[in-house]
């Protein structure tokens, strides 16, 4: 399980609502044979798109070889932050 802590210190400000949502988000994964086979938001951020993106990022990062908790969380955060910036037009 991964906790996405307070949504990064982005160059462009992120709305407080998004920051709070990401602080709550908990991702649960099922790993088989060294690869993530299933992923879900165990505790939702309150934003289905962010939850989905966090799961997709978790799968991509973990299956790409980033398997230690802290580097994995960092990898996921970067991908989620990029999604939020793009979605919000920043």
PDB file of C-alpha atoms in Angstrom:
ATOM      1  CA  UNK A   1       0.000   0.000   0.000  1.00  0.00           C
ATOM      2  CA  UNK A   2       1.219   3.465  -0.833  1.00  0.00           C
ATOM      3  CA  UNK A   3       0.369   6.777   0.745  1.00  0.00           C
ATOM      4  CA  UNK A   4       0.563   9.779  -1.533  1.00  0.00           C
ATOM      5  CA  UNK A   5       1.509  12.466   0.942  1.00  0.00           C
ATOM      6  CA  UNK A   6       0.659  16.092   0.666  1.00  0.00           C
ATOM      7  CA  UNK A   7       0.732  16.616  -3.070  1.00  0.00           C
ATOM      8  CA  UNK A   8       4.272  17.735  -3.738  1.00  0.00           C
ATOM      9  CA  UNK A   9       5.602  21.211  -3.627  1.00  0.00           C
ATOM     10  CA  UNK A  10       4.722  21.996  -7.203  1.00  0.00           C
ATOM     11  CA  UNK A  11       6.107  24.956  -9.059  1.00  0.00           C
ATOM     12  CA  UNK A  12       2.548  26.045  -9.778  1.00  0.00           C
ATOM     13  CA  UNK A  13       0.204  26.174  -6.823  1.00  0.00           C
ATOM     14  CA  UNK A  14      -2.192  23.271  -6.445  1.00  0.00           C
ATOM     15  CA  UNK A  15      -5.660  23.926  -5.025  1.00  0.00           C
ATOM     16  CA  UNK A  16      -5.945  23.033  -1.350  1.00  0.00           C
ATOM     17  CA  UNK A  17      -8.740  20.594  -2.148  1.00  0.00           C
ATOM     18  CA  UNK A  18      -6.419  18.495  -4.337  1.00  0.00           C
ATOM     19  CA  UNK A  19      -3.671  18.573  -1.714  1.00  0.00           C
ATOM     20  CA  UNK A  20      -6.053  17.379   0.991  1.00  0.00           C
ATOM     21  CA  UNK A  21      -7.491  14.686  -1.278  1.00  0.00           C
ATOM     22  CA  UNK A  22      -4.078  13.262  -2.089  1.00  0.00           C
ATOM     23  CA  UNK A  23      -3.115  13.240   1.559  1.00  0.00           C
ATOM     24  CA  UNK A  24      -6.027  10.852   2.248  1.00  0.00           C
ATOM     25  CA  UNK A  25      -5.437   8.553  -0.744  1.00  0.00           C
ATOM     26  CA  UNK A  26      -4.396   4.977   0.016  1.00  0.00           C
ATOM     27  CA  UNK A  27      -3.568   2.569  -2.791  1.00  0.00           C
ATOM     28  CA  UNK A  28      -3.739  -1.205  -2.346  1.00  0.00           C
ATOM     29  CA  UNK A  29      -1.991  -3.527  -4.779  1.00  0.00           C
ATOM     30  CA  UNK A  30      -1.874  -7.237  -5.454  1.00  0.00           C
ATOM     31  CA  UNK A  31       1.586  -8.366  -6.531  1.00  0.00           C
ATOM     32  CA  UNK A  32       2.190 -11.732  -8.191  1.00  0.00           C
ATOM     33  CA  UNK A  33       5.467 -12.866  -9.668  1.00  0.00           C
ATOM     34  CA  UNK A  34       7.070  -9.507  -8.968  1.00  0.00           C
ATOM     35  CA  UNK A  35       4.462  -7.553 -10.947  1.00  0.00           C
ATOM     36  CA  UNK A  36       1.382  -5.607  -9.881  1.00  0.00           C
ATOM     37  CA  UNK A  37      -1.642  -7.593 -11.046  1.00  0.00           C
ATOM     38  CA  UNK A  38      -4.369  -5.514  -9.386  1.00  0.00           C
ATOM     39  CA  UNK A  39      -4.638  -2.040  -7.937  1.00  0.00           C
ATOM     40  CA  UNK A  40      -7.409  -0.094  -6.255  1.00  0.00           C
ATOM     41  CA  UNK A  41      -7.910   2.954  -4.112  1.00  0.00           C
ATOM     42  CA  UNK A  42      -8.536   1.521  -0.651  1.00  0.00           C
ATOM     43  CA  UNK A  43      -9.233   5.023   0.653  1.00  0.00           C
ATOM     44  CA  UNK A  44     -10.312   7.348  -2.142  1.00  0.00           C
ATOM     45  CA  UNK A  45      -8.899  10.805  -2.679  1.00  0.00           C
ATOM     46  CA  UNK A  46     -12.450  11.877  -3.459  1.00  0.00           C
ATOM     47  CA  UNK A  47     -11.498  12.327  -7.118  1.00  0.00           C
ATOM     48  CA  UNK A  48     -11.998   9.223  -9.270  1.00  0.00           C
ATOM     49  CA  UNK A  49      -9.569  10.486 -11.936  1.00  0.00           C
ATOM     50  CA  UNK A  50      -6.778  10.952  -9.390  1.00  0.00           C
ATOM     51  CA  UNK A  51      -7.495   7.522  -7.886  1.00  0.00           C
ATOM     52  CA  UNK A  52      -7.331   5.919 -11.346  1.00  0.00           C
ATOM     53  CA  UNK A  53      -4.178   7.819 -12.275  1.00  0.00           C
ATOM     54  CA  UNK A  54      -2.499   6.839  -8.998  1.00  0.00           C
ATOM     55  CA  UNK A  55      -3.244   3.165  -9.677  1.00  0.00           C
ATOM     56  CA  UNK A  56      -1.985   3.412 -13.256  1.00  0.00           C
ATOM     57  CA  UNK A  57       1.154   5.156 -12.015  1.00  0.00           C
ATOM     58  CA  UNK A  58       1.686   2.536  -9.307  1.00  0.00           C
ATOM     59  CA  UNK A  59       1.499  -0.260 -11.872  1.00  0.00           C
ATOM     60  CA  UNK A  60       3.834   1.552 -14.298  1.00  0.00           C
ATOM     61  CA  UNK A  61       6.400   2.450 -11.637  1.00  0.00           C
ATOM     62  CA  UNK A  62       6.401  -0.913  -9.836  1.00  0.00           C
ATOM     63  CA  UNK A  63       6.395  -3.012 -12.989  1.00  0.00           C
ATOM     64  CA  UNK A  64       9.145  -0.746 -14.328  1.00  0.00           C
ATOM     65  CA  UNK A  65      11.393  -1.813 -11.464  1.00  0.00           C
ATOM     66  CA  UNK A  66      10.734   0.817  -8.776  1.00  0.00           C
ATOM     67  CA  UNK A  67       9.739  -1.516  -5.960  1.00  0.00           C
ATOM     68  CA  UNK A  68      11.016   0.067  -2.741  1.00  0.00           C
ATOM     69  CA  UNK A  69       8.326   2.031  -0.862  1.00  0.00           C
ATOM     70  CA  UNK A  70       9.849   5.514  -0.791  1.00  0.00           C
ATOM     71  CA  UNK A  71      11.129   5.596  -4.400  1.00  0.00           C
ATOM     72  CA  UNK A  72       7.828   4.051  -5.528  1.00  0.00           C
ATOM     73  CA  UNK A  73       5.827   6.756  -3.749  1.00  0.00           C
ATOM     74  CA  UNK A  74       8.072   9.407  -5.330  1.00  0.00           C
ATOM     75  CA  UNK A  75       7.587   7.896  -8.799  1.00  0.00           C
ATOM     76  CA  UNK A  76       3.808   7.781  -8.366  1.00  0.00           C
ATOM     77  CA  UNK A  77       3.671  11.335  -7.012  1.00  0.00           C
ATOM     78  CA  UNK A  78       5.528  12.685 -10.041  1.00  0.00           C
ATOM     79  CA  UNK A  79       3.072  10.992 -12.405  1.00  0.00           C
ATOM     80  CA  UNK A  80      -0.004  12.105 -10.454  1.00  0.00           C
ATOM     81  CA  UNK A  81       1.320  15.669 -10.222  1.00  0.00           C
ATOM     82  CA  UNK A  82       1.843  15.745 -13.996  1.00  0.00           C
ATOM     83  CA  UNK A  83      -1.716  14.505 -14.500  1.00  0.00           C
ATOM     84  CA  UNK A  84      -3.158  17.156 -12.157  1.00  0.00           C
ATOM     85  CA  UNK A  85      -1.162  19.952 -13.813  1.00  0.00           C
ATOM     86  CA  UNK A  86      -2.275  18.849 -17.280  1.00  0.00           C
ATOM     87  CA  UNK A  87      -5.893  18.379 -16.243  1.00  0.00           C
ATOM     88  CA  UNK A  88      -6.020  21.740 -14.512  1.00  0.00           C
ATOM     89  CA  UNK A  89      -4.283  23.515 -17.390  1.00  0.00           C
ATOM     90  CA  UNK A  90      -1.168  24.478 -15.444  1.00  0.00           C
TER      91      UNK A  90
END
